[in-house]
Tab-separated table of C-alpha atoms and ligand atoms in Angstrom:
chain	number	residue	atom	x	y	z
C	1	MET	CA	99.332	84.781	114.721
C	2	ASN	CA	102.299	87.169	114.586
C	3	TYR	CA	100.310	89.663	112.562
C	4	GLU	CA	98.316	90.547	115.663
C	5	VAL	CA	101.459	91.966	117.279
C	6	LYS	CA	100.920	94.919	114.967
C	7	HIS	CA	98.757	97.465	116.785
C	8	GLN	CA	98.540	95.077	119.723
C	9	ASP	CA	98.002	97.943	122.169
C	10	ILE	CA	95.004	99.099	120.127
C	11	ARG	CA	93.603	95.575	119.922
C	12	GLU	CA	93.893	95.136	123.674
C	13	SER	CA	92.285	98.436	124.572
C	14	VAL	CA	89.430	97.844	122.097
C	15	ALA	CA	88.929	94.388	123.623
C	16	ARG	CA	88.736	95.966	127.107
C	17	LEU	CA	86.093	98.428	125.879
C	18	CYS	CA	84.139	95.623	124.225
C	19	ALA	CA	84.111	93.605	127.452
C	20	ASP	CA	81.568	96.151	128.746
C	21	PHE	CA	79.216	95.101	125.920
C	22	PRO	CA	78.636	91.376	126.370
C	23	GLY	CA	76.300	89.092	124.449
C	24	GLU	CA	73.301	90.095	126.547
C	25	TYR	CA	73.698	93.733	125.394
C	26	TRP	CA	73.762	92.721	121.716
C	27	ARG	CA	70.899	90.265	122.142
C	28	ARG	CA	68.734	93.022	123.598
C	29	CYS	CA	69.593	95.425	120.751
C	30	ASP	CA	68.937	92.628	118.266
C	31	ARG	CA	65.577	91.705	119.806
C	32	GLU	CA	64.416	95.328	119.860
C	33	ARG	CA	66.177	96.280	116.613
C	34	ALA	CA	67.672	99.092	118.671
C	35	TYR	CA	70.677	101.194	117.726
C	36	PRO	CA	73.591	100.326	120.056
C	37	GLN	CA	73.849	103.914	121.318
C	38	GLU	CA	75.981	103.153	124.372
C	39	PHE	CA	78.490	101.107	122.397
C	40	VAL	CA	78.829	103.773	119.694
C	41	ALA	CA	79.173	106.495	122.362
C	42	ALA	CA	81.942	104.521	124.088
C	43	LEU	CA	83.848	104.035	120.806
C	44	THR	CA	83.386	107.700	119.954
C	45	SER	CA	84.628	109.046	123.269
C	46	ALA	CA	87.623	106.686	123.162
C	47	GLY	CA	88.497	108.296	119.799
C	48	TYR	CA	88.417	105.092	117.757
C	49	LEU	CA	85.988	106.359	115.142
C	50	SER	CA	88.267	109.287	114.255
C	51	ALA	CA	91.304	107.049	113.764
C	52	LEU	CA	91.641	107.913	110.069
C	53	ILE	CA	91.037	111.674	110.310
C	54	PRO	CA	94.366	113.554	110.055
C	55	GLU	CA	95.678	115.200	113.201
C	56	ILE	CA	95.328	118.702	111.739
C	57	TYR	CA	91.560	118.141	111.805
C	58	GLY	CA	91.566	116.718	115.315
C	59	GLY	CA	91.691	113.001	114.484
C	60	SER	CA	94.420	110.493	115.318
C	61	GLY	CA	95.832	110.291	111.779
C	62	LEU	CA	96.446	106.565	112.085
C	63	PRO	CA	97.224	104.271	109.128
C	64	ILE	CA	94.544	102.001	107.667
C	65	SER	CA	96.037	98.953	109.412
C	66	ALA	CA	95.253	100.587	112.782
C	67	ALA	CA	91.636	101.207	111.743
C	68	ALA	CA	91.447	97.597	110.550
C	69	ALA	CA	92.828	96.415	113.908
C	70	ILE	CA	90.074	98.370	115.707
C	71	LEU	CA	87.289	96.849	113.582
C	72	GLU	CA	88.733	93.345	113.730
C	73	ALA	CA	89.022	93.542	117.525
C	74	ILE	CA	85.393	94.687	117.812
C	75	HIS	CA	84.131	91.736	115.775
C	76	ARG	CA	86.483	89.275	117.421
C	77	ALA	CA	84.950	90.269	120.755
C	78	GLY	CA	81.469	89.325	119.513
C	79	CYS	CA	80.388	92.954	119.019
C	80	ASN	CA	79.268	94.524	115.744
C	81	ALA	CA	80.896	97.618	114.210
C	82	ALA	CA	78.273	97.911	111.453
C	83	ALA	CA	76.438	100.454	113.576
C	84	CYS	CA	79.272	102.936	113.167
C	85	HIS	CA	82.065	101.706	110.867
C	86	ALA	CA	81.024	104.188	108.185
C	87	GLN	CA	81.822	107.052	110.579
C	88	MET	CA	85.426	105.952	110.174
C	89	TYR	CA	85.664	106.026	106.407
C	90	THR	CA	82.775	107.959	104.816
C	91	MET	CA	84.591	111.177	105.711
C	92	GLY	CA	87.360	110.039	103.329
C	93	THR	CA	85.398	111.436	100.374
C	94	VAL	CA	85.339	114.889	102.008
C	95	LEU	CA	89.011	114.574	102.973
C	96	ARG	CA	90.169	113.621	99.483
C	97	HIS	CA	87.830	115.683	97.314
C	98	GLY	CA	86.238	118.365	99.518
C	99	SER	CA	87.282	122.020	99.533
C	100	ASP	CA	89.392	123.469	102.354
C	101	ALA	CA	86.301	125.255	103.642
C	102	GLN	CA	84.325	121.982	103.762
C	103	LYS	CA	87.143	120.168	105.542
C	104	GLN	CA	87.510	122.949	108.113
C	105	LYS	CA	83.766	123.090	108.629
C	106	TYR	CA	83.065	119.381	109.086
C	107	LEU	CA	86.124	117.252	109.841
C	108	PRO	CA	86.986	118.695	113.303
C	109	SER	CA	83.390	118.209	114.514
C	110	ILE	CA	83.335	114.664	113.098
C	111	ALA	CA	86.680	113.942	114.774
C	112	ALA	CA	85.374	115.306	118.087
C	113	GLY	CA	82.306	113.076	117.812
C	114	GLU	CA	80.010	116.128	117.834
C	115	ILE	CA	78.451	115.260	114.489
C	116	ARG	CA	78.094	112.000	112.621
C	117	LEU	CA	78.747	111.411	108.954
C	118	GLN	CA	77.834	107.765	108.591
C	119	ALA	CA	75.067	107.670	105.991
C	120	PHE	CA	76.005	106.930	102.416
C	121	GLY	CA	73.225	107.122	99.836
C	122	VAL	CA	74.209	105.326	96.648
C	123	THR	CA	71.943	102.294	96.093
C	124	GLU	CA	68.490	102.785	94.565
C	125	PRO	CA	65.633	100.302	94.210
C	126	ASN	CA	65.632	100.328	90.416
C	127	SER	CA	69.323	100.564	89.622
C	128	GLY	CA	70.741	98.219	92.314
C	129	THR	CA	74.278	97.212	91.504
C	130	ASP	CA	74.163	99.207	88.252
C	131	THR	CA	75.063	102.427	90.085
C	132	THR	CA	75.376	104.683	87.060
C	133	ALA	CA	71.710	103.962	86.215
C	134	LEU	CA	70.578	105.709	89.384
C	135	ARG	CA	67.657	108.088	88.966
C	136	THR	CA	67.861	110.494	91.895
C	137	THR	CA	68.453	113.928	90.418
C	138	ALA	CA	69.868	117.193	91.733
C	139	GLN	CA	69.018	120.269	89.686
C	140	VAL	CA	70.460	123.698	90.287
C	141	GLN	CA	67.954	126.336	91.288
C	142	GLY	CA	69.523	129.592	92.481
C	143	ASP	CA	71.951	128.851	95.294
C	144	TYR	CA	70.636	125.333	95.821
C	145	TYR	CA	70.410	121.884	94.313
C	146	LEU	CA	66.880	120.498	94.422
C	147	VAL	CA	67.064	116.755	95.056
C	148	ASN	CA	64.295	114.383	93.909
C	149	GLY	CA	64.229	110.609	93.899
C	150	GLN	CA	64.672	107.637	96.171
C	151	LYS	CA	67.491	105.707	97.829
C	152	ILE	CA	67.314	102.322	99.456
C	153	TRP	CA	69.488	100.552	102.015
C	154	THR	CA	70.844	103.859	103.287
C	155	SER	CA	72.130	102.503	106.557
C	156	ARG	CA	72.309	104.541	109.775
C	157	ALA	CA	70.448	107.514	108.188
C	158	GLU	CA	68.419	107.925	111.382
C	159	HIS	CA	71.622	108.039	113.408
C	160	SER	CA	73.630	110.402	111.269
C	161	ASP	CA	73.718	114.192	110.968
C	162	LEU	CA	75.198	114.211	107.493
C	163	MET	CA	74.792	112.017	104.453
C	164	LEU	CA	76.944	111.639	101.370
C	165	LEU	CA	74.524	111.436	98.492
C	166	LEU	CA	75.304	110.355	94.929
C	167	CYS	CA	72.853	111.801	92.429
C	168	ARG	CA	72.574	112.665	88.770
C	169	THR	CA	73.233	116.297	87.873
C	170	THR	CA	73.331	115.786	84.087
C	171	PRO	CA	70.745	113.547	82.385
C	172	ARG	CA	72.141	110.278	81.067
C	173	ASP	CA	71.256	111.127	77.438
C	174	LYS	CA	73.367	114.316	77.614
C	175	ILE	CA	76.665	112.665	78.560
C	176	ASN	CA	79.236	110.636	76.639
C	177	LYS	CA	80.074	108.078	79.308
C	178	LYS	CA	77.564	106.686	81.804
C	179	THR	CA	79.989	107.337	84.656
C	180	GLU	CA	79.816	111.085	83.973
C	181	GLY	CA	77.141	113.491	85.169
C	182	LEU	CA	76.924	112.100	88.692
C	183	SER	CA	77.731	114.320	91.666
C	184	VAL	CA	78.288	113.941	95.394
C	185	LEU	CA	76.393	116.216	97.771
C	186	LEU	CA	76.993	116.475	101.482
C	187	VAL	CA	73.470	116.632	102.848
C	188	ASP	CA	72.935	118.098	106.293
C	189	MET	CA	69.948	116.102	107.526
C	190	ARG	CA	69.464	118.059	110.737
C	191	GLY	CA	66.148	119.839	110.863
C	192	VAL	CA	65.017	118.697	107.411
C	193	SER	CA	61.255	118.126	107.224
C	194	ASP	CA	59.711	114.737	106.398
C	195	LYS	CA	58.029	116.396	103.455
C	196	ASN	CA	61.376	116.990	101.755
C	197	MET	CA	63.193	113.910	103.009
C	198	LEU	CA	61.265	110.959	104.390
C	199	ILE	CA	63.344	108.245	106.065
C	200	ARG	CA	61.690	104.857	106.529
C	201	PRO	CA	63.427	102.074	108.456
C	202	ILE	CA	63.657	98.648	106.809
C	203	ARG	CA	63.530	95.673	109.149
C	204	THR	CA	66.162	93.143	108.118
C	205	MET	CA	67.264	89.674	109.222
C	206	MET	CA	69.847	91.280	111.521
C	207	ASN	CA	69.926	94.504	113.492
C	208	HIS	CA	71.334	97.015	111.001
C	209	SER	CA	69.433	100.336	111.179
C	210	THR	CA	69.044	100.472	107.445
C	211	THR	CA	66.454	102.663	105.689
C	212	GLU	CA	64.882	103.839	102.490
C	213	ILE	CA	64.785	107.575	101.803
C	214	PHE	CA	62.399	109.577	99.632
C	215	PHE	CA	63.497	113.013	98.394
C	216	ASP	CA	60.949	115.608	97.342
C	217	ASN	CA	62.509	118.937	96.359
C	218	LEU	CA	65.092	118.707	99.106
C	219	ALA	CA	67.145	121.937	98.932
C	220	VAL	CA	70.886	121.393	99.389
C	221	PRO	CA	73.144	124.496	99.293
C	222	LYS	CA	75.416	124.564	96.238
C	223	GLU	CA	78.382	124.971	98.552
C	224	ASN	CA	77.740	121.391	99.728
C	225	LEU	CA	78.803	119.922	96.385
C	226	ILE	CA	81.923	117.810	96.934
C	227	GLY	CA	84.603	118.457	94.325
C	228	GLU	CA	83.474	119.146	90.773
C	229	GLN	CA	79.958	118.653	89.503
C	230	GLY	CA	79.672	115.546	87.295
C	231	LYS	CA	82.717	113.751	88.718
C	232	GLY	CA	81.015	112.141	91.701
C	233	PHE	CA	81.217	108.545	90.502
C	234	ARG	CA	85.011	108.787	90.427
C	235	TYR	CA	85.045	110.230	93.961
C	236	ILE	CA	82.939	107.375	95.289
C	237	LEU	CA	85.163	104.788	93.586
C	238	SER	CA	88.279	106.360	95.094
C	239	GLY	CA	87.185	105.247	98.571
C	240	MET	CA	86.362	101.668	97.657
C	241	ASN	CA	89.735	100.062	98.390
C	242	ALA	CA	89.736	101.449	101.935
C	243	GLU	CA	86.171	100.244	102.421
C	244	ARG	CA	86.996	96.736	101.132
C	245	ILE	CA	90.006	96.529	103.473
C	246	LEU	CA	88.055	97.618	106.543
C	247	ILE	CA	85.127	95.277	105.857
C	248	ALA	CA	87.597	92.428	105.302
C	249	ALA	CA	89.053	93.167	108.753
C	250	GLU	CA	85.582	92.886	110.305
C	251	CYS	CA	85.056	89.542	108.569
C	252	ILE	CA	88.415	88.283	109.867
C	253	GLY	CA	87.337	89.316	113.375
C	254	ASP	CA	84.054	87.444	112.961
C	255	ALA	CA	85.862	84.346	111.653
C	256	LYS	CA	88.186	84.375	114.678
C	257	TRP	CA	85.211	84.692	117.040
C	258	PHE	CA	83.464	81.708	115.397
C	259	ILE	CA	86.645	79.609	115.427
C	260	GLU	CA	87.343	80.358	119.091
C	261	LYS	CA	83.749	79.511	120.052
C	262	SER	CA	83.961	76.288	118.032
C	263	THR	CA	87.210	75.034	119.540
C	264	THR	CA	86.158	75.896	123.099
C	265	TYR	CA	82.857	74.064	122.713
C	266	ALA	CA	84.376	71.112	120.844
C	267	ASN	CA	86.814	70.618	123.726
C	268	GLN	CA	84.166	70.929	126.433
C	269	ARG	CA	81.112	69.150	125.075
C	270	ARG	CA	81.201	65.433	125.837
C	271	VAL	CA	79.039	62.958	123.919
C	272	PHE	CA	79.747	59.195	123.693
C	273	ASN	CA	82.078	59.666	126.686
C	274	ARG	CA	84.565	61.879	124.853
C	275	PRO	CA	84.849	65.490	123.734
C	276	ILE	CA	83.076	65.980	120.413
C	277	GLY	CA	86.284	67.658	119.186
C	278	GLN	CA	87.987	64.275	119.273
C	279	ASN	CA	85.940	63.283	116.221
C	280	GLN	CA	87.614	64.236	112.968
C	281	GLY	CA	84.181	64.991	111.559
C	282	VAL	CA	84.019	67.834	114.070
C	283	GLN	CA	87.708	68.851	113.940
C	284	PHE	CA	88.149	69.082	110.199
C	285	PRO	CA	85.536	71.738	109.415
C	286	ILE	CA	87.063	73.930	112.146
C	287	ALA	CA	90.624	73.335	110.923
C	288	SER	CA	89.475	74.007	107.378
C	289	VAL	CA	87.907	77.393	108.175
C	290	TYR	CA	90.998	78.300	110.189
C	291	ALA	CA	93.029	77.774	106.991
C	292	ASP	CA	90.538	79.906	105.046
C	293	MET	CA	90.729	82.668	107.646
C	294	ARG	CA	94.550	82.724	107.712
C	295	ALA	CA	94.734	82.872	103.903
C	296	ALA	CA	92.259	85.754	103.869
C	297	GLU	CA	94.188	87.491	106.633
C	298	LEU	CA	97.410	87.256	104.613
C	299	MET	CA	95.676	88.831	101.626
C	300	LEU	CA	94.378	91.573	103.895
C	301	ILE	CA	97.894	92.215	105.223
C	302	GLU	CA	99.159	92.502	101.649
C	303	ALA	CA	96.354	94.893	100.674
C	304	MET	CA	97.122	97.099	103.685
C	305	ARG	CA	100.863	97.024	103.030
C	306	LEU	CA	100.345	98.273	99.479
C	307	TYR	CA	97.717	100.814	100.558
C	308	GLU	CA	100.026	102.269	103.200
C	309	GLN	CA	102.754	102.601	100.549
C	310	GLY	CA	100.401	104.905	98.636
C	311	ALA	CA	99.272	102.378	96.013
C	312	GLN	CA	95.649	101.706	95.041
C	313	PRO	CA	95.592	97.923	95.508
C	314	GLY	CA	92.317	97.156	93.737
C	315	GLU	CA	93.152	93.491	93.221
C	316	GLU	CA	94.349	92.821	96.763
C	317	ALA	CA	91.614	94.849	98.500
C	318	ASN	CA	88.891	93.089	96.502
C	319	LEU	CA	90.447	89.658	97.045
C	320	ALA	CA	90.826	90.342	100.768
C	321	LYS	CA	87.145	91.270	101.051
C	322	LEU	CA	86.049	88.262	98.978
C	323	LEU	CA	88.180	85.728	100.871
C	324	ALA	CA	87.455	87.207	104.295
C	325	ALA	CA	83.676	87.299	103.719
C	326	ASP	CA	83.800	83.682	102.523
C	327	ALA	CA	85.952	82.665	105.505
C	328	SER	CA	83.615	84.312	108.022
C	329	CYS	CA	80.537	82.666	106.473
C	330	ALA	CA	82.250	79.259	106.404
C	331	ALA	CA	83.372	79.753	110.018
C	332	ALA	CA	79.802	80.700	110.973
C	333	GLU	CA	78.525	77.495	109.389
C	334	ALA	CA	81.186	75.362	111.115
C	335	CYS	CA	80.393	77.018	114.440
C	336	MET	CA	76.665	76.335	114.082
C	337	GLN	CA	77.339	72.710	113.215
C	338	THR	CA	79.812	72.236	116.065
C	339	HIS	CA	77.237	73.484	118.541
C	340	GLY	CA	74.503	71.117	117.393
C	341	GLY	CA	71.108	72.247	118.696
C	342	PHE	CA	72.648	74.824	121.026
C	343	GLY	CA	73.863	76.867	118.048
C	344	PHE	CA	70.240	77.799	117.501
C	345	ALA	CA	69.702	79.046	121.055
C	346	GLU	CA	69.847	82.850	121.274
C	347	GLU	CA	71.896	82.842	124.458
C	348	TYR	CA	74.935	81.414	122.666
C	349	ASP	CA	75.060	84.449	120.287
C	350	ILE	CA	76.013	82.157	117.419
C	351	GLU	CA	72.769	82.463	115.498
C	352	ARG	CA	72.980	86.280	115.841
C	353	LYS	CA	76.571	86.434	114.610
C	354	TYR	CA	75.649	83.940	111.849
C	355	ARG	CA	72.984	86.347	110.590
C	356	GLU	CA	75.303	89.346	110.891
C	357	ALA	CA	78.198	87.661	109.045
C	358	ARG	CA	75.957	86.760	106.094
C	359	LEU	CA	75.541	90.408	105.087
C	360	TYR	CA	79.081	90.698	103.772
C	361	GLN	CA	78.347	88.374	100.864
C	362	THR	CA	76.025	91.088	99.574
C	363	ALA	CA	77.022	94.464	100.983
C	364	PRO	CA	78.736	96.798	100.634
C	365	ILE	CA	79.560	94.899	97.453
C	366	SER	CA	78.269	91.532	96.422
C	367	THR	CA	80.584	88.612	95.777
C	368	ASN	CA	79.649	88.490	92.092
C	369	MET	CA	80.775	92.065	91.552
C	370	ILE	CA	84.187	91.279	93.042
C	371	LEU	CA	84.505	88.242	90.794
C	372	SER	CA	83.580	90.459	87.822
C	373	TYR	CA	86.280	92.927	88.852
C	374	ILE	CA	88.894	90.167	89.078
C	375	ALA	CA	87.801	88.624	85.782
C	376	GLU	CA	87.903	91.904	83.887
C	377	HIS	CA	90.606	93.996	85.537
C	378	VAL	CA	93.026	91.315	86.692
C	379	LEU	CA	92.530	88.462	84.226
C	380	GLY	CA	91.725	90.552	81.152
C	381	LEU	CA	88.440	88.794	80.369
C	382	PRO	CA	85.715	90.702	78.475
C	383	ARG	CA	83.572	93.092	80.489
C	384	SER	CA	80.341	91.266	81.329
C	385	TYR	CA	78.019	94.161	82.029
H	1	FAD	C1	71.730	95.596	105.198
H	1	FAD	C2	72.208	96.357	104.008
H	1	FAD	C3	72.856	97.555	104.190
H	1	FAD	C4	73.252	98.308	103.099
H	1	FAD	N1	73.803	99.550	103.275
H	1	FAD	C5	73.978	100.359	102.219
H	1	FAD	C6	74.326	101.741	102.401
H	1	FAD	O1	74.539	102.200	103.518
H	1	FAD	N2	74.399	102.530	101.297
H	1	FAD	C7	74.153	102.065	100.045
H	1	FAD	O2	74.234	102.845	99.101
H	1	FAD	N3	73.842	100.761	99.819
H	1	FAD	C8	73.742	99.918	100.886
H	1	FAD	N4	73.386	98.600	100.687
H	1	FAD	C9	73.108	98.137	99.343
H	1	FAD	C10	74.055	97.065	98.838
H	1	FAD	O3	75.275	97.645	98.496
H	1	FAD	C11	73.338	96.415	97.674
H	1	FAD	O4	72.272	95.613	98.213
H	1	FAD	C12	74.220	95.575	96.864
H	1	FAD	O5	75.148	96.401	96.212
H	1	FAD	C13	73.425	94.785	95.799
H	1	FAD	O6	72.472	95.593	95.160
H	1	FAD	P1	70.960	95.084	95.001
H	1	FAD	O7	70.489	94.705	96.360
H	1	FAD	O8	70.148	96.090	94.278
H	1	FAD	O9	71.092	93.798	94.135
H	1	FAD	P2	70.921	93.647	92.550
H	1	FAD	O10	71.771	94.663	91.859
H	1	FAD	O11	69.484	93.581	92.230
H	1	FAD	O12	71.586	92.231	92.350
H	1	FAD	C14	70.960	91.011	92.804
H	1	FAD	C15	71.931	89.883	92.642
H	1	FAD	O13	72.316	89.758	91.266
H	1	FAD	C16	73.724	89.869	91.142
H	1	FAD	N5	74.051	90.594	89.904
H	1	FAD	C17	73.474	91.734	89.433
H	1	FAD	N6	74.057	92.115	88.295
H	1	FAD	C18	75.040	91.216	88.043
H	1	FAD	C19	76.012	91.066	87.002
H	1	FAD	N7	76.122	91.941	86.004
H	1	FAD	N8	76.866	90.014	87.081
H	1	FAD	C20	76.782	89.115	88.088
H	1	FAD	N9	75.883	89.209	89.090
H	1	FAD	C21	75.024	90.242	89.073
H	1	FAD	C22	74.200	90.622	92.373
H	1	FAD	O14	75.551	90.354	92.676
H	1	FAD	C23	73.233	90.127	93.433
H	1	FAD	O15	73.712	88.935	93.984
H	1	FAD	C24	73.035	97.803	101.785
H	1	FAD	C25	72.396	96.561	101.605
H	1	FAD	C26	71.978	95.847	102.698
H	1	FAD	C27	71.255	94.546	102.477
């Protein structure tokens, strides 16, 4: 695994931090559906969540491969970065498209860990994957936008100070292309009343702090518009390759955790007077997911190489996310099967990680949407939707 030599110092120090958050910590959070405050605080004070913020704004200005190494190491250690990974990359929209005043106002405090920008409100109950059909509106009234509508699956909203919100500023029947007329607002959620913005947690199969949010005449200052009004969809898309790459790194970390657990157990567990790992029926699924993981990892390396050269590697970033999410799910399945009945026992952490790994087939983008992207944009097949 020569690839891991890259950013090895980061991987090792993240692993040391994660050692303070063993399975028992995650099991308790999972049982109580509690936000892993202590873990997020430790990552924040170690500076890992500001890895991608440029040094002029107080961050570390590291390349995307360093951020990926951090997230992979977290997941490889059996921890879960989903509680805070968005703090790493959601700020990218402000960095790329925000005004100088917005960057000066927010990025240093985000880098210092004083405020959190880790809520990202795009998905709505009615539009789902069809983002441009979203119905939340923002209408100018004096110096403010008045926001009305509803978002769903807005993760970490209760643990974030700011939210990036995609909403419609021009009605769909008054635009030429459906991707126009959408805008991004930076919503400061501190001190907002429930009457204007009601956040309701949604309990999910894993511990994820996700919510639905109802907006009723929420007033957002006009100065909080990111970039130009009506161009928000483009701004959101511009961050997708980075997001795909970072999620792929988490999936690779999960896959490695499952594979390590599987091989350790298969060597130790003796049934019929021999280690179960001596049976090819037990070995082959583990060897097979190892091959899947390495192939996905190579695609991830390629996506990061191109990204760090300044390219927008849509094909490679999407393929990396697709292959890595598949590899982590297959590794989760192999790990469960290797452990027999014990895979189901909470104390082994496998059933928890199994539930956590499953999310990446659906969010932040579902597998079908990646296949559609490949079919249309890489293979030149007709657009299907
Ligand atoms: C735990 C969790 C956290 C999330 N966090 C966030 C967040 O922080 N912010 C946010 O904005 N969103 C978030 N999401 C939303 C997530 O991105 C969406 O669930 C996902 O994009 C799918 O949208 P949907 O659930 O409405 O599914 P739908 O759009 O209803 O789709 C249902 C199924 O049909 C498939 N499908 C739909 N249309 C097509 C088509 N044309 N071709 C092929 N297949 C199709 C989909 O791939 C999917 O498998 C989160 C979701 C979950 C579950």
